[in-house]
PDB file of C-alpha atoms in Angstrom:
ATOM      1  CA  UNK A   1      87.632  78.829  89.449  1.00 86.00           C
ATOM      2  CA  UNK A   2      89.627  81.231  87.273  1.00 84.00           C
ATOM      3  CA  UNK A   3      92.412  82.745  89.289  1.00 93.00           C
ATOM      4  CA  UNK A   4      95.911  84.109  89.503  1.00 95.00           C
ATOM      5  CA  UNK A   5      97.792  82.771  92.496  1.00 96.00           C
ATOM      6  CA  UNK A   6     100.788  84.483  94.029  1.00 96.00           C
ATOM      7  CA  UNK A   7     103.026  83.137  96.774  1.00 97.00           C
ATOM      8  CA  UNK A   8     103.974  84.135  99.326  1.00 97.00           C
ATOM      9  CA  UNK A   9     101.430  86.783 100.333  1.00 95.00           C
ATOM     10  CA  UNK A  10     103.800  88.350 102.841  1.00 96.00           C
ATOM     11  CA  UNK A  11     107.578  88.232 102.981  1.00 97.00           C
ATOM     12  CA  UNK A  12     110.197  89.924 105.124  1.00 97.00           C
ATOM     13  CA  UNK A  13     113.773  89.413 104.024  1.00 96.00           C
ATOM     14  CA  UNK A  14     117.227  90.906 104.411  1.00 97.00           C
ATOM     15  CA  UNK A  15     119.223  92.901 101.922  1.00 97.00           C
ATOM     16  CA  UNK A  16     121.029  90.728  99.400  1.00 97.00           C
ATOM     17  CA  UNK A  17     119.226  87.445 100.033  1.00 97.00           C
ATOM     18  CA  UNK A  18     117.845  86.123  96.754  1.00 97.00           C
ATOM     19  CA  UNK A  19     114.122  85.503  96.633  1.00 97.00           C
ATOM     20  CA  UNK A  20     111.456  84.366  94.197  1.00 98.00           C
ATOM     21  CA  UNK A  21     107.783  85.294  94.165  1.00 98.00           C
ATOM     22  CA  UNK A  22     105.745  82.758  92.248  1.00 98.00           C
ATOM     23  CA  UNK A  23     102.748  83.483  90.031  1.00 98.00           C
ATOM     24  CA  UNK A  24     100.489  80.927  88.428  1.00 98.00           C
ATOM     25  CA  UNK A  25      97.311  81.298  86.339  1.00 97.00           C
ATOM     26  CA  UNK A  26      94.792  78.666  85.286  1.00 96.00           C
ATOM     27  CA  UNK A  27      93.100  80.516  82.422  1.00 95.00           C
ATOM     28  CA  UNK A  28      95.503  79.603  79.613  1.00 95.00           C
ATOM     29  CA  UNK A  29      96.317  83.283  79.174  1.00 95.00           C
ATOM     30  CA  UNK A  30      99.089  84.271  76.804  1.00 94.00           C
ATOM     31  CA  UNK A  31     100.040  87.548  78.505  1.00 93.00           C
ATOM     32  CA  UNK A  32     101.391  87.881  82.036  1.00 95.00           C
ATOM     33  CA  UNK A  33     102.929  90.797  83.848  1.00 95.00           C
ATOM     34  CA  UNK A  34     104.311  92.000  87.159  1.00 97.00           C
ATOM     35  CA  UNK A  35     103.561  95.323  88.806  1.00 96.00           C
ATOM     36  CA  UNK A  36     104.726  97.039  91.916  1.00 97.00           C
ATOM     37  CA  UNK A  37     102.458  99.383  93.842  1.00 95.00           C
ATOM     38  CA  UNK A  38     103.859 102.268  95.861  1.00 94.00           C
ATOM     39  CA  UNK A  39     101.948 105.077  97.606  1.00 89.00           C
ATOM     40  CA  UNK A  40     101.297 108.001  95.298  1.00 87.00           C
ATOM     41  CA  UNK A  41     102.726 106.182  92.283  1.00 90.00           C
ATOM     42  CA  UNK A  42      99.990 103.706  91.466  1.00 90.00           C
ATOM     43  CA  UNK A  43     100.971 100.464  89.762  1.00 93.00           C
ATOM     44  CA  UNK A  44     104.085 100.415  87.651  1.00 94.00           C
ATOM     45  CA  UNK A  45     104.906  97.571  85.333  1.00 93.00           C
ATOM     46  CA  UNK A  46     108.133  95.698  86.053  1.00 96.00           C
ATOM     47  CA  UNK A  47     108.201  93.030  83.337  1.00 96.00           C
ATOM     48  CA  UNK A  48     105.749  91.431  81.005  1.00 94.00           C
ATOM     49  CA  UNK A  49     105.550  88.318  78.871  1.00 95.00           C
ATOM     50  CA  UNK A  50     103.545  88.017  75.686  1.00 92.00           C
ATOM     51  CA  UNK A  51     104.035  84.269  75.477  1.00 92.00           C
ATOM     52  CA  UNK A  52     106.251  81.404  76.573  1.00 93.00           C
ATOM     53  CA  UNK A  53     109.949  82.292  76.343  1.00 88.00           C
ATOM     54  CA  UNK A  54     109.071  85.882  75.390  1.00 91.00           C
ATOM     55  CA  UNK A  55     109.638  88.507  78.083  1.00 95.00           C
ATOM     56  CA  UNK A  56     110.325  92.223  78.003  1.00 93.00           C
ATOM     57  CA  UNK A  57     111.028  95.102  80.354  1.00 94.00           C
ATOM     58  CA  UNK A  58     108.298  97.328  81.671  1.00 92.00           C
ATOM     59  CA  UNK A  59     108.792 100.746  83.230  1.00 91.00           C
ATOM     60  CA  UNK A  60     110.792  99.740  86.326  1.00 95.00           C
ATOM     61  CA  UNK A  61     112.786  96.556  85.567  1.00 97.00           C
ATOM     62  CA  UNK A  62     116.009  97.354  87.444  1.00 97.00           C
ATOM     63  CA  UNK A  63     116.817  94.789  90.121  1.00 97.00           C
ATOM     64  CA  UNK A  64     114.326  92.204  88.874  1.00 98.00           C
ATOM     65  CA  UNK A  65     114.363  89.146  86.650  1.00 98.00           C
ATOM     66  CA  UNK A  66     111.594  86.983  85.260  1.00 97.00           C
ATOM     67  CA  UNK A  67     111.238  83.773  83.308  1.00 95.00           C
ATOM     68  CA  UNK A  68     108.409  82.204  81.324  1.00 96.00           C
ATOM     69  CA  UNK A  69     109.207  78.552  80.749  1.00 96.00           C
ATOM     70  CA  UNK A  70     105.575  77.472  80.858  1.00 96.00           C
ATOM     71  CA  UNK A  71     102.434  79.358  79.924  1.00 96.00           C
ATOM     72  CA  UNK A  72     100.891  79.184  83.385  1.00 97.00           C
ATOM     73  CA  UNK A  73     103.870  80.339  85.491  1.00 97.00           C
ATOM     74  CA  UNK A  74     105.677  83.667  85.610  1.00 98.00           C
ATOM     75  CA  UNK A  75     107.992  83.945  88.633  1.00 98.00           C
ATOM     76  CA  UNK A  76     109.559  87.221  89.725  1.00 98.00           C
ATOM     77  CA  UNK A  77     113.144  86.941  90.918  1.00 98.00           C
ATOM     78  CA  UNK A  78     115.047  89.422  93.049  1.00 98.00           C
ATOM     79  CA  UNK A  79     118.689  88.351  92.870  1.00 96.00           C
ATOM     80  CA  UNK A  80     119.921  90.828  95.486  1.00 97.00           C
ATOM     81  CA  UNK A  81     117.002  92.625  97.118  1.00 97.00           C
ATOM     82  CA  UNK A  82     117.469  96.134  98.466  1.00 97.00           C
ATOM     83  CA  UNK A  83     115.280  98.222 100.790  1.00 97.00           C
ATOM     84  CA  UNK A  84     113.983 100.302  97.872  1.00 97.00           C
ATOM     85  CA  UNK A  85     112.290  97.165  96.580  1.00 98.00           C
ATOM     86  CA  UNK A  86     110.029  97.120  99.622  1.00 98.00           C
ATOM     87  CA  UNK A  87     106.625  97.295  97.979  1.00 97.00           C
ATOM     88  CA  UNK A  88     103.358  95.564  97.190  1.00 97.00           C
ATOM     89  CA  UNK A  89     103.686  93.343  94.128  1.00 97.00           C
ATOM     90  CA  UNK A  90     100.935  92.157  91.823  1.00 96.00           C
ATOM     91  CA  UNK A  91     100.990  89.538  89.123  1.00 96.00           C
ATOM     92  CA  UNK A  92      98.398  89.746  86.358  1.00 95.00           C
ATOM     93  CA  UNK A  93      97.370  87.699  83.348  1.00 95.00           C
ATOM     94  CA  UNK A  94      95.205  88.343  80.294  1.00 91.00           C
ATOM     95  CA  UNK A  95      94.460  86.949  76.864  1.00 89.00           C
ATOM     96  CA  UNK A  96      96.514  89.742  75.318  1.00 81.00           C
ATOM     97  CA  UNK A  97      98.357  92.842  76.490  1.00 76.00           C
ATOM     98  CA  UNK A  98      95.465  95.182  75.850  1.00 76.00           C
ATOM     99  CA  UNK A  99      92.845  92.846  77.296  1.00 81.00           C
ATOM    100  CA  UNK A 100      91.306  92.925  80.779  1.00 86.00           C
ATOM    101  CA  UNK A 101      93.861  91.612  83.250  1.00 89.00           C
ATOM    102  CA  UNK A 102      93.106  89.315  86.147  1.00 91.00           C
ATOM    103  CA  UNK A 103      95.168  90.182  89.208  1.00 93.00           C
ATOM    104  CA  UNK A 104      96.618  88.050  91.936  1.00 94.00           C
ATOM    105  CA  UNK A 105      96.018  88.965  95.563  1.00 92.00           C
ATOM    106  CA  UNK A 106      99.378  90.645  95.923  1.00 94.00           C
ATOM    107  CA  UNK A 107     102.641  90.007  97.748  1.00 97.00           C
ATOM    108  CA  UNK A 108     103.767  92.458 100.358  1.00 96.00           C
ATOM    109  CA  UNK A 109     107.561  92.427 100.429  1.00 98.00           C
ATOM    110  CA  UNK A 110     109.688  94.112 103.069  1.00 98.00           C
ATOM    111  CA  UNK A 111     113.460  94.245 102.623  1.00 97.00           C
ATOM    112  CA  UNK A 112     115.396  95.255 105.735  1.00 97.00           C
TER     113      UNK A 112
ATOM    114  CA  UNK B   1     103.349 105.437  74.858  1.00 67.00           C
ATOM    115  CA  UNK B   2     100.122 105.987  76.701  1.00 75.00           C
ATOM    116  CA  UNK B   3      99.888 107.652  80.118  1.00 87.00           C
ATOM    117  CA  UNK B   4      97.194 108.234  82.723  1.00 92.00           C
ATOM    118  CA  UNK B   5      96.630 111.167  85.076  1.00 95.00           C
ATOM    119  CA  UNK B   6      94.268 110.953  87.987  1.00 96.00           C
ATOM    120  CA  UNK B   7      93.617 114.529  88.903  1.00 93.00           C
ATOM    121  CA  UNK B   8      92.799 114.072  92.583  1.00 95.00           C
ATOM    122  CA  UNK B   9      94.919 112.059  94.985  1.00 95.00           C
ATOM    123  CA  UNK B  10      92.280 112.200  97.722  1.00 96.00           C
ATOM    124  CA  UNK B  11      88.530 112.788  97.619  1.00 98.00           C
ATOM    125  CA  UNK B  12      86.615 113.052 100.905  1.00 97.00           C
ATOM    126  CA  UNK B  13      82.816 113.014 100.686  1.00 97.00           C
ATOM    127  CA  UNK B  14      79.877 112.507 102.988  1.00 97.00           C
ATOM    128  CA  UNK B  15      77.703 109.430 102.769  1.00 97.00           C
ATOM    129  CA  UNK B  16      74.888 109.647 100.193  1.00 97.00           C
ATOM    130  CA  UNK B  17      76.597 112.504  98.350  1.00 98.00           C
ATOM    131  CA  UNK B  18      77.516 112.176  94.668  1.00 98.00           C
ATOM    132  CA  UNK B  19      81.144 111.708  93.700  1.00 98.00           C
ATOM    133  CA  UNK B  20      83.266 112.071  90.582  1.00 98.00           C
ATOM    134  CA  UNK B  21      86.805 110.729  90.298  1.00 98.00           C
ATOM    135  CA  UNK B  22      88.644 112.289  87.397  1.00 98.00           C
ATOM    136  CA  UNK B  23      90.909 110.538  84.933  1.00 97.00           C
ATOM    137  CA  UNK B  24      92.656 111.892  81.842  1.00 96.00           C
ATOM    138  CA  UNK B  25      94.788 109.875  79.467  1.00 93.00           C
ATOM    139  CA  UNK B  26      97.108 110.415  76.554  1.00 88.00           C
ATOM    140  CA  UNK B  27      97.658 108.006  73.712  1.00 78.00           C
ATOM    141  CA  UNK B  28      98.390 108.193  70.038  1.00 69.00           C
ATOM    142  CA  UNK B  29      96.137 105.264  69.168  1.00 74.00           C
ATOM    143  CA  UNK B  30      92.758 103.903  70.137  1.00 76.00           C
ATOM    144  CA  UNK B  31      92.728 102.660  73.687  1.00 82.00           C
ATOM    145  CA  UNK B  32      90.773 100.610  76.117  1.00 90.00           C
ATOM    146  CA  UNK B  33      89.965 102.235  79.457  1.00 93.00           C
ATOM    147  CA  UNK B  34      89.428 100.712  82.870  1.00 95.00           C
ATOM    148  CA  UNK B  35      88.599 101.575  86.449  1.00 97.00           C
ATOM    149  CA  UNK B  36      89.738  99.313  89.275  1.00 96.00           C
ATOM    150  CA  UNK B  37      88.961  99.486  92.986  1.00 96.00           C
ATOM    151  CA  UNK B  38      91.247  98.350  95.789  1.00 94.00           C
ATOM    152  CA  UNK B  39      89.764  97.904  99.234  1.00 93.00           C
ATOM    153  CA  UNK B  40      92.150  98.014 102.208  1.00 87.00           C
ATOM    154  CA  UNK B  41      94.559  95.077 102.255  1.00 82.00           C
ATOM    155  CA  UNK B  42      93.032  93.535  99.155  1.00 85.00           C
ATOM    156  CA  UNK B  43      93.886  93.108  95.489  1.00 87.00           C
ATOM    157  CA  UNK B  44      92.436  94.982  92.525  1.00 91.00           C
ATOM    158  CA  UNK B  45      88.864  94.449  91.414  1.00 91.00           C
ATOM    159  CA  UNK B  46      87.556  95.549  88.035  1.00 92.00           C
ATOM    160  CA  UNK B  47      84.781  98.131  88.345  1.00 96.00           C
ATOM    161  CA  UNK B  48      84.126  98.751  84.677  1.00 95.00           C
ATOM    162  CA  UNK B  49      85.784  99.014  81.294  1.00 94.00           C
ATOM    163  CA  UNK B  50      85.340 100.770  77.976  1.00 93.00           C
ATOM    164  CA  UNK B  51      86.319  98.876  74.851  1.00 88.00           C
ATOM    165  CA  UNK B  52      84.048 100.416  72.205  1.00 84.00           C
ATOM    166  CA  UNK B  53      80.437 101.392  71.570  1.00 85.00           C
ATOM    167  CA  UNK B  54      78.394 103.483  73.990  1.00 88.00           C
ATOM    168  CA  UNK B  55      80.490 106.090  75.735  1.00 89.00           C
ATOM    169  CA  UNK B  56      78.587 105.656  79.002  1.00 95.00           C
ATOM    170  CA  UNK B  57      79.718 102.525  80.754  1.00 95.00           C
ATOM    171  CA  UNK B  58      77.979 101.053  83.761  1.00 96.00           C
ATOM    172  CA  UNK B  59      79.893  98.965  86.249  1.00 95.00           C
ATOM    173  CA  UNK B  60      79.452  97.185  89.527  1.00 93.00           C
ATOM    174  CA  UNK B  61      78.356  98.742  92.818  1.00 93.00           C
ATOM    175  CA  UNK B  62      76.424 101.531  91.074  1.00 96.00           C
ATOM    176  CA  UNK B  63      79.441 103.150  89.444  1.00 97.00           C
ATOM    177  CA  UNK B  64      79.504 104.455  85.884  1.00 97.00           C
ATOM    178  CA  UNK B  65      82.046 106.224  83.710  1.00 97.00           C
ATOM    179  CA  UNK B  66      81.861 108.286  80.570  1.00 95.00           C
ATOM    180  CA  UNK B  67      84.429 108.114  77.794  1.00 93.00           C
ATOM    181  CA  UNK B  68      85.056 111.510  76.234  1.00 93.00           C
ATOM    182  CA  UNK B  69      87.379 111.196  73.272  1.00 89.00           C
ATOM    183  CA  UNK B  70      87.707 114.919  72.557  1.00 90.00           C
ATOM    184  CA  UNK B  71      88.755 115.634  76.130  1.00 92.00           C
ATOM    185  CA  UNK B  72      90.637 112.338  76.508  1.00 92.00           C
ATOM    186  CA  UNK B  73      88.863 111.711  79.786  1.00 94.00           C
ATOM    187  CA  UNK B  74      87.217 108.773  81.503  1.00 96.00           C
ATOM    188  CA  UNK B  75      85.728 110.107  84.734  1.00 97.00           C
ATOM    189  CA  UNK B  76      84.119 107.772  87.243  1.00 98.00           C
ATOM    190  CA  UNK B  77      80.856 108.738  88.929  1.00 98.00           C
ATOM    191  CA  UNK B  78      78.425 107.484  91.517  1.00 98.00           C
ATOM    192  CA  UNK B  79      75.233 109.382  92.378  1.00 97.00           C
ATOM    193  CA  UNK B  80      75.155 108.362  96.050  1.00 97.00           C
ATOM    194  CA  UNK B  81      78.115 106.849  97.895  1.00 97.00           C
ATOM    195  CA  UNK B  82      78.162 104.518 100.870  1.00 97.00           C
ATOM    196  CA  UNK B  83      80.661 104.077 103.660  1.00 96.00           C
ATOM    197  CA  UNK B  84      81.634 100.781 102.030  1.00 96.00           C
ATOM    198  CA  UNK B  85      82.854 102.657  98.922  1.00 97.00           C
ATOM    199  CA  UNK B  86      85.849 103.881 100.902  1.00 97.00           C
ATOM    200  CA  UNK B  87      88.794 102.533  98.911  1.00 97.00           C
ATOM    201  CA  UNK B  88      91.493 103.460  96.443  1.00 96.00           C
ATOM    202  CA  UNK B  89      90.458 103.753  92.811  1.00 97.00           C
ATOM    203  CA  UNK B  90      92.747 103.334  89.846  1.00 96.00           C
ATOM    204  CA  UNK B  91      92.172 104.414  86.277  1.00 96.00           C
ATOM    205  CA  UNK B  92      94.055 102.441  83.611  1.00 93.00           C
ATOM    206  CA  UNK B  93      94.554 102.679  79.863  1.00 90.00           C
ATOM    207  CA  UNK B  94      95.794 100.028  77.486  1.00 85.00           C
ATOM    208  CA  UNK B  95      96.756  99.824  73.871  1.00 77.00           C
ATOM    209  CA  UNK B  96      99.608  97.360  73.618  1.00 73.00           C
ATOM    210  CA  UNK B  97      99.912  96.998  77.370  1.00 75.00           C
ATOM    211  CA  UNK B  98      98.377  98.583  80.415  1.00 82.00           C
ATOM    212  CA  UNK B  99      99.317 101.746  82.305  1.00 87.00           C
ATOM    213  CA  UNK B 100      97.802 102.831  85.609  1.00 91.00           C
ATOM    214  CA  UNK B 101      97.203 106.191  87.187  1.00 93.00           C
ATOM    215  CA  UNK B 102      98.587 107.037  90.617  1.00 94.00           C
ATOM    216  CA  UNK B 103      95.253 106.345  92.292  1.00 95.00           C
ATOM    217  CA  UNK B 104      92.538 108.340  94.068  1.00 97.00           C
ATOM    218  CA  UNK B 105      91.754 107.591  97.668  1.00 96.00           C
ATOM    219  CA  UNK B 106      88.009 107.977  98.214  1.00 97.00           C
ATOM    220  CA  UNK B 107      86.984 108.421 101.843  1.00 97.00           C
ATOM    221  CA  UNK B 108      83.273 108.372 102.628  1.00 97.00           C
ATOM    222  CA  UNK B 109      82.384 109.954 105.928  1.00 96.00           C
ATOM    223  CA  UNK B 110      79.161 109.404 107.901  1.00 95.00           C
TER     224      UNK B 110
END
């Protein structure tokens, strides 16, 4: 089954404690991206990757890091989380940046 | 860079009434257009998309949207809504990458 898998689905953490949200896709897609969803703001792109070892900033990259060492995986790293990063996060993948993305189920992160 | 404006943040309607969710976009190049639905506590599901060809696009669950290039709009419509259509709806536009609108919360009342 074609899917994008995010883990964990729910996470509560404390300010400053490094965390990683994993994302994996099984469709051999070139393009992967991370979004955060906040009420009244829709989905905003954090980072994207057009291919292995190629990543670039989206609209709201501050406080986040990503890596793309393999085509299937695109982890999101918060080196020092802060309460304003409390949000719902989605990973997505597609054949290309303009193509129809497949979304993961989301990760609800709370930073206290 | 492209941008998307969803003109209504909330749309309350009664069951079996028609509904239109409005979406306008701006872009300097040709774009692809999408509508996604998000049910409570779930991820995003593709409703329909416009890539090229006929400007009237039919999607799942009885929804359709019309691409209007001159008005740069891609409004979503359904002739008769059900309680189960209660959800948040997102319009999105992509050229090089994808941008989403802020969302419209559709509430269908009995």
